[in-house]
Every structure is written in C-alpha cells, then in structure tokens.
Amino acid sequence: RSLDRLTARGARTATAMLVALARAAEDCYGAPAVLVVALSAAALLLGNWREDVAKEFVGTAMLIATTCAAGVWWATATTSQAWLAHGAGVILTDFLVGGPHCNPSVSLAMLALGRLGGPRQFAARVTAQLAGGVFGYRLCYGIATALRLPHFPGPSLGYADVRAAAFDEAFATAGLCSAVVLLSFELPTKNFYALKMPLVAAAIRLLIETFPTAGPAMNPAIGFGWEVAGRAACAVPGYAEHYICYWAASAAGALAAMVGYALLFDASVFGVRMRPRLKVA
C-alpha cells in the first residue's frame, strides 16, 4: 500500500509538473516565449550547439531552479539550511552540466582573458544564457502555480538608490569573477574540483550577503530573466535603471576584476598586457 501511495503521489506530481509546463508555455505566449525562441535561434546560429548553446541554456535554467528555490521550496527550516541548499545547487549545476558559465559577466571575463573562441562564441553563450534565464524563471513560476508552492523572489531594485545598487552589483560581480579565475586558474584548487566548487559556492553566498542592495544578481541573465518571466506579468524591462545596474555595472565589475587579475599575474586583457615589460638596453 505504501508503494501504491508513493506511486500515486509521484504520478500526481509528474502530472502537475506537466500542467506547469503547459501553463508556462501558455503564459509565456508573448515576450518570454518569443525571447526564448529568438535568443535560442540566435545562439544556435552563432555557436556550437552542444558546447555553447545547450550547456549554457540548460545550465542557466538549472541554476535558477536549484538556487533560487533554496529556502523557498526546500531547506526552509533555518537560514543555514537555505545557504547549504543554495551552495549545493551551484555545485550540482556545474557538475551535471559540465562547467557552464551560466553568466554573461563571467563569459565576458573569459573573453577578456582570451579563454573563449572569440566574440562569436561569446555572443552564442550569452544569448543561450539569456534564453535559459527567461525559460528557467517562467518554468519555476508555472511549477509553483501548479503545485501551489510559494513564488520565489528575484533580484529587484525596488526602492533602492540606483547608484548604490549599481555599485553593489559591480563589486559583487568583481568578487565573483575574481573568485572564479583565482580558484580555477591560479590557486592549487584548480586541480581539485571537490574543493574548488564548494569554495566558489561559498564565495557566491558571501557576496550575496555583503552586497545585497540590488538583489544581488551578479548575473545579467538572472536579472533579465526575473524581470521578463519571474512574475505574473510578462514584460521586457523598459527602464534604464535595470540595464545600468544589472548589465553595465555587472560588466564593469567583471572587466575591472580581470584588469586586477592581469596586473597581479602578468596576463593580458583583450590582448593588451596590463604589466608592460621593461626594455633592456
């Protein structure tokens, strides 16, 4: 009987999730659906479908589902539980999907360091990330509605001062990109995945708590996805503050972090060496 109950419960949950998918598709008729299709098509035209498009689309959507729901759908008892669940979502997404960036600002940092194939690959990854962000938020909204779960919040300016929010977003993104490149390329953790990813997840949590004014997102795909598809109303953000905070400030933070990294480790940013070599007479 217990097995029958579990089977029936699983069937009801699966049915509810299918209904959520249908509702998400129906609700997204308009801006989110058009954006997902258009951005995905652009990404496929620009890059390798497996490495650039599928990995970033699935990874970004999965990152939203596993991290934004932490403390809202599961791990709700204590703050520490929510933090651990959030970190587990970061690690699980990276491990299962195969190391996607899931973040246009991180992709910009990799492009600046010459660790991407070029602007075309960068554009493919970013468009796939944006499509995944819109899809992930809308799917989670549909699941929450179908299963009567709480709708989880997303990064939003609210009544925050735009200047303060932009500074927080820039510093948070700079911290994130610095942690990624240091742990992945310079420190001994680069050879120990089981140590590297928990430290990346811990850095993300620390930055969220330290720079909270804008959410934070530290990720234009998350900021954009939430604005477009994270709530009942579906609309592309039409106010400049969104793009100043979640796009321009985030990108500036990523580039500033890469300049600092290049100065410390004698690297180049967009092919320009930040630490000039002394000429020998």
Tab-separated table of N, CA and C in Angstrom, residues 30-164:
chain	number	residue	atom	x	y	z
A	30	GLY	N	3.971	35.477	-25.857
A	30	GLY	CA	4.259	36.897	-25.792
A	30	GLY	C	5.747	37.077	-25.600
A	31	ALA	N	6.116	38.019	-24.769
A	31	ALA	CA	7.523	38.379	-24.623
A	31	ALA	C	8.418	37.205	-24.226
A	32	PRO	N	8.131	36.445	-23.162
A	32	PRO	CA	9.059	35.379	-22.786
A	32	PRO	C	9.235	34.312	-23.851
A	33	ALA	N	8.125	33.839	-24.438
A	33	ALA	CA	8.229	32.782	-25.448
A	33	ALA	C	9.003	33.265	-26.669
A	34	VAL	N	8.684	34.446	-27.121
A	34	VAL	CA	9.378	34.990	-28.284
A	34	VAL	C	10.860	35.149	-27.984
A	35	LEU	N	11.177	35.628	-26.786
A	35	LEU	CA	12.578	35.811	-26.421
A	35	LEU	C	13.320	34.494	-26.355
A	36	VAL	N	12.711	33.492	-25.726
A	36	VAL	CA	13.373	32.191	-25.615
A	36	VAL	C	13.674	31.631	-26.997
A	37	VAL	N	12.685	31.665	-27.872
A	37	VAL	CA	12.867	31.122	-29.226
A	37	VAL	C	13.887	31.940	-30.009
A	38	ALA	N	13.753	33.272	-29.973
A	38	ALA	CA	14.653	34.130	-30.743
A	38	ALA	C	16.084	34.029	-30.245
A	39	LEU	N	16.266	34.071	-28.929
A	39	LEU	CA	17.613	34.000	-28.379
A	39	LEU	C	18.239	32.633	-28.631
A	40	SER	N	17.451	31.580	-28.492
A	40	SER	CA	17.977	30.239	-28.752
A	40	SER	C	18.380	30.091	-30.217
A	41	ALA	N	17.550	30.607	-31.114
A	41	ALA	CA	17.878	30.536	-32.538
A	41	ALA	C	19.153	31.307	-32.845
A	42	ALA	N	19.281	32.488	-32.241
A	42	ALA	CA	20.496	33.288	-32.451
A	42	ALA	C	21.723	32.554	-31.924
A	43	ALA	N	21.592	31.931	-30.762
A	43	ALA	CA	22.714	31.193	-30.182
A	43	ALA	C	23.120	30.026	-31.076
A	44	LEU	N	22.129	29.321	-31.616
A	44	LEU	CA	22.429	28.189	-32.495
A	44	LEU	C	23.137	28.648	-33.767
A	45	LEU	N	22.762	29.797	-34.283
A	45	LEU	CA	23.410	30.328	-35.489
A	45	LEU	C	24.845	30.773	-35.208
A	46	LEU	N	25.083	31.212	-33.975
A	46	LEU	CA	26.381	31.788	-33.646
A	46	LEU	C	27.411	30.767	-33.188
A	47	GLY	N	26.975	29.724	-32.483
A	47	GLY	CA	27.950	28.853	-31.844
A	47	GLY	C	27.671	27.377	-31.989
A	48	ASN	N	28.544	26.584	-31.389
A	48	ASN	CA	28.398	25.140	-31.348
A	48	ASN	C	27.236	24.779	-30.441
A	49	TRP	N	26.299	24.006	-30.947
A	49	TRP	CA	25.059	23.786	-30.191
A	49	TRP	C	25.300	23.058	-28.887
A	50	ARG	N	26.258	22.124	-28.876
A	50	ARG	CA	26.453	21.325	-27.667
A	50	ARG	C	27.234	22.097	-26.610
A	51	GLU	N	28.371	22.665	-27.005
A	51	GLU	CA	29.238	23.326	-26.037
A	51	GLU	C	28.732	24.708	-25.633
A	52	ASP	N	28.277	25.483	-26.609
A	52	ASP	CA	27.925	26.872	-26.332
A	52	ASP	C	26.455	27.054	-25.975
A	53	VAL	N	25.585	26.345	-26.659
A	53	VAL	CA	24.159	26.627	-26.557
A	53	VAL	C	23.473	25.724	-25.533
A	54	ALA	N	23.529	24.430	-25.754
A	54	ALA	CA	22.838	23.511	-24.849
A	54	ALA	C	23.370	23.626	-23.424
A	55	LYS	N	24.687	23.688	-23.310
A	55	LYS	CA	25.293	23.753	-21.973
A	55	LYS	C	24.867	25.024	-21.238
A	56	GLU	N	24.896	26.161	-21.914
A	56	GLU	CA	24.558	27.415	-21.247
A	56	GLU	C	23.053	27.549	-21.014
A	57	PHE	N	22.245	27.110	-21.965
A	57	PHE	CA	20.789	27.188	-21.797
A	57	PHE	C	20.340	26.319	-20.628
A	58	VAL	N	20.726	25.056	-20.662
A	58	VAL	CA	20.322	24.121	-19.599
A	58	VAL	C	20.938	24.534	-18.268
A	59	GLY	N	22.205	24.920	-18.300
A	59	GLY	CA	22.883	25.282	-17.062
A	59	GLY	C	22.252	26.478	-16.377
A	60	THR	N	21.928	27.516	-17.145
A	60	THR	CA	21.332	28.711	-16.549
A	60	THR	C	19.948	28.418	-15.989
A	61	ALA	N	19.134	27.680	-16.736
A	61	ALA	CA	17.801	27.319	-16.247
A	61	ALA	C	17.899	26.461	-14.990
A	62	MET	N	18.833	25.520	-14.993
A	62	MET	CA	19.002	24.644	-13.831
A	62	MET	C	19.532	25.413	-12.628
A	63	LEU	N	20.431	26.350	-12.872
A	63	LEU	CA	20.964	27.155	-11.773
A	63	LEU	C	19.842	27.929	-11.084
A	64	ILE	N	18.941	28.481	-11.862
A	64	ILE	CA	17.802	29.209	-11.295
A	64	ILE	C	16.922	28.277	-10.477
A	65	ALA	N	16.615	27.107	-11.031
A	65	ALA	CA	15.714	26.178	-10.348
A	65	ALA	C	16.314	25.656	-9.048
A	66	THR	N	17.625	25.439	-9.016
A	66	THR	CA	18.234	24.830	-7.835
A	66	THR	C	18.666	25.833	-6.776
A	67	THR	N	18.999	27.054	-7.190
A	67	THR	CA	19.494	28.019	-6.199
A	67	THR	C	18.415	28.988	-5.730
A	68	CYS	N	17.609	29.499	-6.652
A	68	CYS	CA	16.594	30.474	-6.252
A	68	CYS	C	15.499	29.843	-5.400
A	69	ALA	N	15.269	28.544	-5.579
A	69	ALA	CA	14.234	27.868	-4.795
A	69	ALA	C	14.727	27.462	-3.413
A	70	ALA	N	16.049	27.516	-3.180
A	70	ALA	CA	16.603	27.150	-1.876
A	70	ALA	C	16.091	28.107	-0.802
A	71	GLY	N	15.528	27.556	0.233
A	71	GLY	CA	14.960	28.369	1.297
A	71	GLY	C	13.526	28.790	1.044
A	72	VAL	N	12.993	28.463	-0.154
A	72	VAL	CA	11.611	28.812	-0.500
A	72	VAL	C	10.792	27.547	-0.750
A	73	TRP	N	11.333	26.648	-1.560
A	73	TRP	CA	10.652	25.372	-1.829
A	73	TRP	C	11.190	24.256	-0.961
A	74	TRP	N	12.453	24.316	-0.632
A	74	TRP	CA	13.071	23.314	0.236
A	74	TRP	C	14.120	23.992	1.105
A	75	ALA	N	14.613	23.229	2.098
A	75	ALA	CA	15.584	23.773	3.060
A	75	ALA	C	15.061	25.062	3.681
A	76	THR	N	13.838	25.007	4.187
A	76	THR	CA	13.173	26.203	4.695
A	76	THR	C	13.253	26.353	6.207
A	77	ALA	N	13.809	25.356	6.900
A	77	ALA	CA	13.761	25.381	8.364
A	77	ALA	C	14.640	26.478	8.949
A	78	THR	N	15.859	26.585	8.470
A	78	THR	CA	16.796	27.564	9.017
A	78	THR	C	17.536	28.267	7.875
A	79	THR	N	18.140	29.392	8.216
A	79	THR	CA	18.936	30.126	7.223
A	79	THR	C	20.134	29.315	6.768
A	80	SER	N	20.774	28.619	7.703
A	80	SER	CA	21.950	27.823	7.326
A	80	SER	C	21.576	26.713	6.363
A	81	GLN	N	20.396	26.115	6.541
A	81	GLN	CA	19.932	25.100	5.602
A	81	GLN	C	19.753	25.694	4.209
A	82	ALA	N	19.154	26.872	4.143
A	82	ALA	CA	18.947	27.528	2.848
A	82	ALA	C	20.284	27.844	2.179
A	83	TRP	N	21.257	28.291	2.965
A	83	TRP	CA	22.571	28.603	2.409
A	83	TRP	C	23.238	27.342	1.861
A	84	LEU	N	23.159	26.248	2.619
A	84	LEU	CA	23.763	24.997	2.165
A	84	LEU	C	23.075	24.484	0.904
A	85	ALA	N	21.741	24.606	0.858
A	85	ALA	CA	20.999	24.166	-0.324
A	85	ALA	C	21.354	25.015	-1.540
A	86	HIS	N	21.523	26.309	-1.330
A	86	HIS	CA	21.933	27.202	-2.421
A	86	HIS	C	23.300	26.789	-2.958
A	87	GLY	N	24.247	26.555	-2.055
A	87	GLY	CA	25.577	26.126	-2.481
A	87	GLY	C	25.541	24.790	-3.204
A	88	ALA	N	24.708	23.871	-2.708
A	88	ALA	CA	24.578	22.567	-3.368
A	88	ALA	C	24.040	22.731	-4.782
A	89	GLY	N	23.126	23.691	-4.976
A	89	GLY	CA	22.598	23.948	-6.310
A	89	GLY	C	23.672	24.433	-7.267
A	90	VAL	N	24.551	25.314	-6.785
A	90	VAL	CA	25.662	25.802	-7.607
A	90	VAL	C	26.562	24.645	-8.032
A	91	ILE	N	26.921	23.805	-7.068
A	91	ILE	CA	27.829	22.689	-7.345
A	91	ILE	C	27.166	21.668	-8.262
A	92	LEU	N	25.909	21.329	-7.970
A	92	LEU	CA	25.198	20.321	-8.760
A	92	LEU	C	25.055	20.757	-10.219
A	93	THR	N	24.704	22.020	-10.433
A	93	THR	CA	24.557	22.521	-11.798
A	93	THR	C	25.869	22.432	-12.553
A	94	ASP	N	26.942	22.887	-11.936
A	94	ASP	CA	28.237	22.857	-12.602
A	94	ASP	C	28.666	21.429	-12.923
A	95	PHE	N	28.443	20.521	-11.990
A	95	PHE	CA	28.886	19.135	-12.162
A	95	PHE	C	28.077	18.408	-13.226
A	96	LEU	N	26.755	18.542	-13.164
A	96	LEU	CA	25.895	17.786	-14.080
A	96	LEU	C	25.940	18.324	-15.505
A	97	VAL	N	26.065	19.628	-15.650
A	97	VAL	CA	26.003	20.235	-16.981
A	97	VAL	C	27.391	20.331	-17.622
A	98	GLY	N	28.431	20.232	-16.823
A	98	GLY	CA	29.773	20.214	-17.401
A	98	GLY	C	30.489	21.542	-17.414
A	99	GLY	N	30.287	22.334	-16.376
A	99	GLY	CA	31.034	23.583	-16.245
A	99	GLY	C	30.565	24.730	-17.102
A	100	PRO	N	29.259	24.991	-17.183
A	100	PRO	CA	28.800	26.162	-17.942
A	100	PRO	C	29.116	27.447	-17.182
A	101	HIS	N	29.198	28.558	-17.911
A	101	HIS	CA	29.383	29.848	-17.242
A	101	HIS	C	28.094	30.289	-16.557
A	102	CYS	N	26.961	30.110	-17.227
A	102	CYS	CA	25.633	30.499	-16.710
A	102	CYS	C	25.536	31.990	-16.407
A	103	ASN	N	26.432	32.783	-16.956
A	103	ASN	CA	26.525	34.176	-16.537
A	103	ASN	C	27.244	34.989	-17.617
A	104	PRO	N	26.557	35.944	-18.253
A	104	PRO	CA	27.221	36.762	-19.272
A	104	PRO	C	28.450	37.504	-18.760
A	105	SER	N	28.439	37.913	-17.504
A	105	SER	CA	29.597	38.633	-16.967
A	105	SER	C	30.810	37.720	-16.828
A	106	VAL	N	30.585	36.480	-16.429
A	106	VAL	CA	31.688	35.517	-16.369
A	106	VAL	C	32.196	35.219	-17.773
A	107	SER	N	31.283	35.084	-18.724
A	107	SER	CA	31.701	34.865	-20.114
A	107	SER	C	32.508	36.058	-20.632
A	108	LEU	N	32.111	37.270	-20.253
A	108	LEU	CA	32.861	38.463	-20.643
A	108	LEU	C	34.257	38.429	-20.046
A	109	ALA	N	34.370	38.002	-18.792
A	109	ALA	CA	35.684	37.891	-18.153
A	109	ALA	C	36.562	36.878	-18.894
A	110	MET	N	35.979	35.735	-19.278
A	110	MET	CA	36.744	34.729	-20.016
A	110	MET	C	37.153	35.244	-21.395
A	111	LEU	N	36.267	36.005	-22.037
A	111	LEU	CA	36.606	36.600	-23.332
A	111	LEU	C	37.758	37.582	-23.177
A	112	ALA	N	37.719	38.397	-22.126
A	112	ALA	CA	38.780	39.385	-21.895
A	112	ALA	C	40.129	38.712	-21.700
A	113	LEU	N	40.143	37.542	-21.074
A	113	LEU	CA	41.399	36.832	-20.816
A	113	LEU	C	41.823	35.955	-21.986
A	114	GLY	N	41.021	35.924	-23.049
A	114	GLY	CA	41.357	35.097	-24.204
A	114	GLY	C	41.052	33.636	-24.011
A	115	ARG	N	40.136	33.322	-23.110
A	115	ARG	CA	39.796	31.927	-22.824
A	115	ARG	C	38.490	31.500	-23.490
A	116	LEU	N	38.006	32.304	-24.416
A	116	LEU	CA	36.889	31.928	-25.280
A	116	LEU	C	37.365	31.989	-26.729
A	117	GLY	N	36.611	31.349	-27.618
A	117	GLY	CA	37.000	31.297	-29.017
A	117	GLY	C	36.925	32.620	-29.744
A	118	GLY	N	36.334	33.627	-29.138
A	118	GLY	CA	36.221	34.931	-29.781
A	118	GLY	C	34.852	35.534	-29.564
A	119	PRO	N	34.599	36.688	-30.139
A	119	PRO	CA	33.314	37.375	-29.936
A	119	PRO	C	32.109	36.538	-30.354
A	120	ARG	N	32.262	35.730	-31.394
A	120	ARG	CA	31.140	34.923	-31.865
A	120	ARG	C	30.726	33.893	-30.811
A	121	GLN	N	31.713	33.222	-30.233
A	121	GLN	CA	31.406	32.244	-29.186
A	121	GLN	C	30.842	32.935	-27.950
A	122	PHE	N	31.372	34.099	-27.641
A	122	PHE	CA	30.847	34.879	-26.520
A	122	PHE	C	29.374	35.217	-26.745
A	123	ALA	N	29.041	35.693	-27.950
A	123	ALA	CA	27.658	36.049	-28.262
A	123	ALA	C	26.750	34.830	-28.194
A	124	ALA	N	27.238	33.681	-28.654
A	124	ALA	CA	26.437	32.455	-28.603
A	124	ALA	C	26.140	32.062	-27.161
A	125	ARG	N	27.141	32.125	-26.326
A	125	ARG	CA	26.941	31.760	-24.921
A	125	ARG	C	25.984	32.728	-24.222
A	126	VAL	N	26.164	34.008	-24.469
A	126	VAL	CA	25.330	34.994	-23.781
A	126	VAL	C	23.870	34.872	-24.201
A	127	THR	N	23.614	34.713	-25.493
A	127	THR	CA	22.225	34.578	-25.937
A	127	THR	C	21.589	33.309	-25.370
A	128	ALA	N	22.365	32.231	-25.300
A	128	ALA	CA	21.840	30.992	-24.701
A	128	ALA	C	21.569	31.184	-23.209
A	129	GLN	N	22.431	31.919	-22.522
A	129	GLN	CA	22.227	32.186	-21.090
A	129	GLN	C	20.966	33.008	-20.854
A	130	LEU	N	20.752	34.022	-21.682
A	130	LEU	CA	19.557	34.853	-21.541
A	130	LEU	C	18.297	34.038	-21.805
A	131	ALA	N	18.340	33.193	-22.833
A	131	ALA	CA	17.194	32.326	-23.116
A	131	ALA	C	16.946	31.371	-21.962
A	132	GLY	N	18.009	30.797	-21.416
A	132	GLY	CA	17.868	29.900	-20.269
A	132	GLY	C	17.345	30.601	-19.034
A	133	GLY	N	17.749	31.861	-18.845
A	133	GLY	CA	17.250	32.616	-17.694
A	133	GLY	C	15.763	32.876	-17.781
A	134	VAL	N	15.291	33.287	-18.952
A	134	VAL	CA	13.862	33.525	-19.140
A	134	VAL	C	13.087	32.222	-18.985
A	135	PHE	N	13.568	31.158	-19.629
A	135	PHE	CA	12.884	29.869	-19.559
A	135	PHE	C	12.856	29.331	-18.129
A	136	GLY	N	13.999	29.414	-17.437
A	136	GLY	CA	14.079	28.875	-16.085
A	136	GLY	C	13.129	29.556	-15.124
A	137	TYR	N	13.086	30.876	-15.168
A	137	TYR	CA	12.186	31.598	-14.266
A	137	TYR	C	10.725	31.324	-14.593
A	138	ARG	N	10.402	31.276	-15.905
A	138	ARG	CA	8.995	31.053	-16.245
A	138	ARG	C	8.559	29.639	-15.915
A	139	LEU	N	9.446	28.685	-16.098
A	139	LEU	CA	9.128	27.301	-15.753
A	139	LEU	C	8.889	27.171	-14.251
A	140	CYS	N	9.755	27.776	-13.462
A	140	CYS	CA	9.588	27.706	-12.000
A	140	CYS	C	8.318	28.417	-11.558
A	141	TYR	N	7.976	29.498	-12.227
A	141	TYR	CA	6.721	30.185	-11.907
A	141	TYR	C	5.538	29.269	-12.197
A	142	GLY	N	5.583	28.572	-13.327
A	142	GLY	CA	4.497	27.650	-13.661
A	142	GLY	C	4.409	26.480	-12.702
A	143	ILE	N	5.551	25.931	-12.290
A	143	ILE	CA	5.559	24.820	-11.336
A	143	ILE	C	4.988	25.281	-10.000
A	144	ALA	N	5.398	26.462	-9.537
A	144	ALA	CA	4.887	26.971	-8.264
A	144	ALA	C	3.375	27.163	-8.312
A	145	THR	N	2.877	27.667	-9.428
A	145	THR	CA	1.434	27.872	-9.571
A	145	THR	C	0.692	26.546	-9.583
A	146	ALA	N	1.215	25.561	-10.326
A	146	ALA	CA	0.542	24.270	-10.445
A	146	ALA	C	0.560	23.477	-9.140
A	147	LEU	N	1.674	23.520	-8.421
A	147	LEU	CA	1.813	22.753	-7.182
A	147	LEU	C	1.458	23.570	-5.942
A	148	ARG	N	1.029	24.813	-6.150
A	148	ARG	CA	0.681	25.721	-5.053
A	148	ARG	C	1.857	25.921	-4.095
A	149	LEU	N	3.011	26.104	-4.677
A	149	LEU	CA	4.213	26.404	-3.922
A	149	LEU	C	4.412	27.915	-3.882
A	150	PRO	N	5.200	28.405	-2.947
A	150	PRO	CA	5.465	29.848	-2.924
A	150	PRO	C	6.231	30.275	-4.182
A	151	HIS	N	5.893	31.434	-4.698
A	151	HIS	CA	6.654	32.008	-5.805
A	151	HIS	C	7.892	32.677	-5.224
A	152	PHE	N	9.048	32.216	-5.658
A	152	PHE	CA	10.250	32.758	-5.023
A	152	PHE	C	10.627	34.107	-5.626
A	153	PRO	N	11.266	34.933	-4.815
A	153	PRO	CA	11.624	36.283	-5.268
A	153	PRO	C	12.847	36.250	-6.175
A	154	GLY	N	13.089	37.366	-6.837
A	154	GLY	CA	14.273	37.505	-7.675
A	154	GLY	C	14.931	38.843	-7.422
A	155	PRO	N	16.062	39.092	-8.068
A	155	PRO	CA	16.760	40.361	-7.869
A	155	PRO	C	15.933	41.521	-8.403
A	156	SER	N	15.772	42.532	-7.586
A	156	SER	CA	14.955	43.678	-7.988
A	156	SER	C	15.474	44.929	-7.304
A	157	LEU	N	15.411	46.039	-8.012
A	157	LEU	CA	15.861	47.301	-7.432
A	157	LEU	C	14.919	47.800	-6.356
A	158	GLY	N	13.610	47.568	-6.542
A	158	GLY	CA	12.647	48.067	-5.570
A	158	GLY	C	12.766	49.569	-5.405
A	159	TYR	N	12.926	49.976	-4.142
A	159	TYR	CA	13.077	51.405	-3.856
A	159	TYR	C	14.532	51.775	-3.583
A	160	ALA	N	15.452	50.897	-3.945
A	160	ALA	CA	16.868	51.146	-3.680
A	160	ALA	C	17.388	52.286	-4.551
A	161	ASP	N	18.366	53.002	-4.024
A	161	ASP	CA	19.045	54.033	-4.793
A	161	ASP	C	19.821	53.366	-5.924
A	162	VAL	N	19.615	53.825	-7.135
A	162	VAL	CA	20.211	53.171	-8.308
A	162	VAL	C	21.727	53.201	-8.239
A	163	ARG	N	22.283	54.322	-7.772
A	163	ARG	CA	23.738	54.416	-7.698
A	163	ARG	C	24.296	53.386	-6.717
A	164	ALA	N	23.677	53.291	-5.542
A	164	ALA	CA	24.136	52.318	-4.549
A	164	ALA	C	23.969	50.900	-5.063
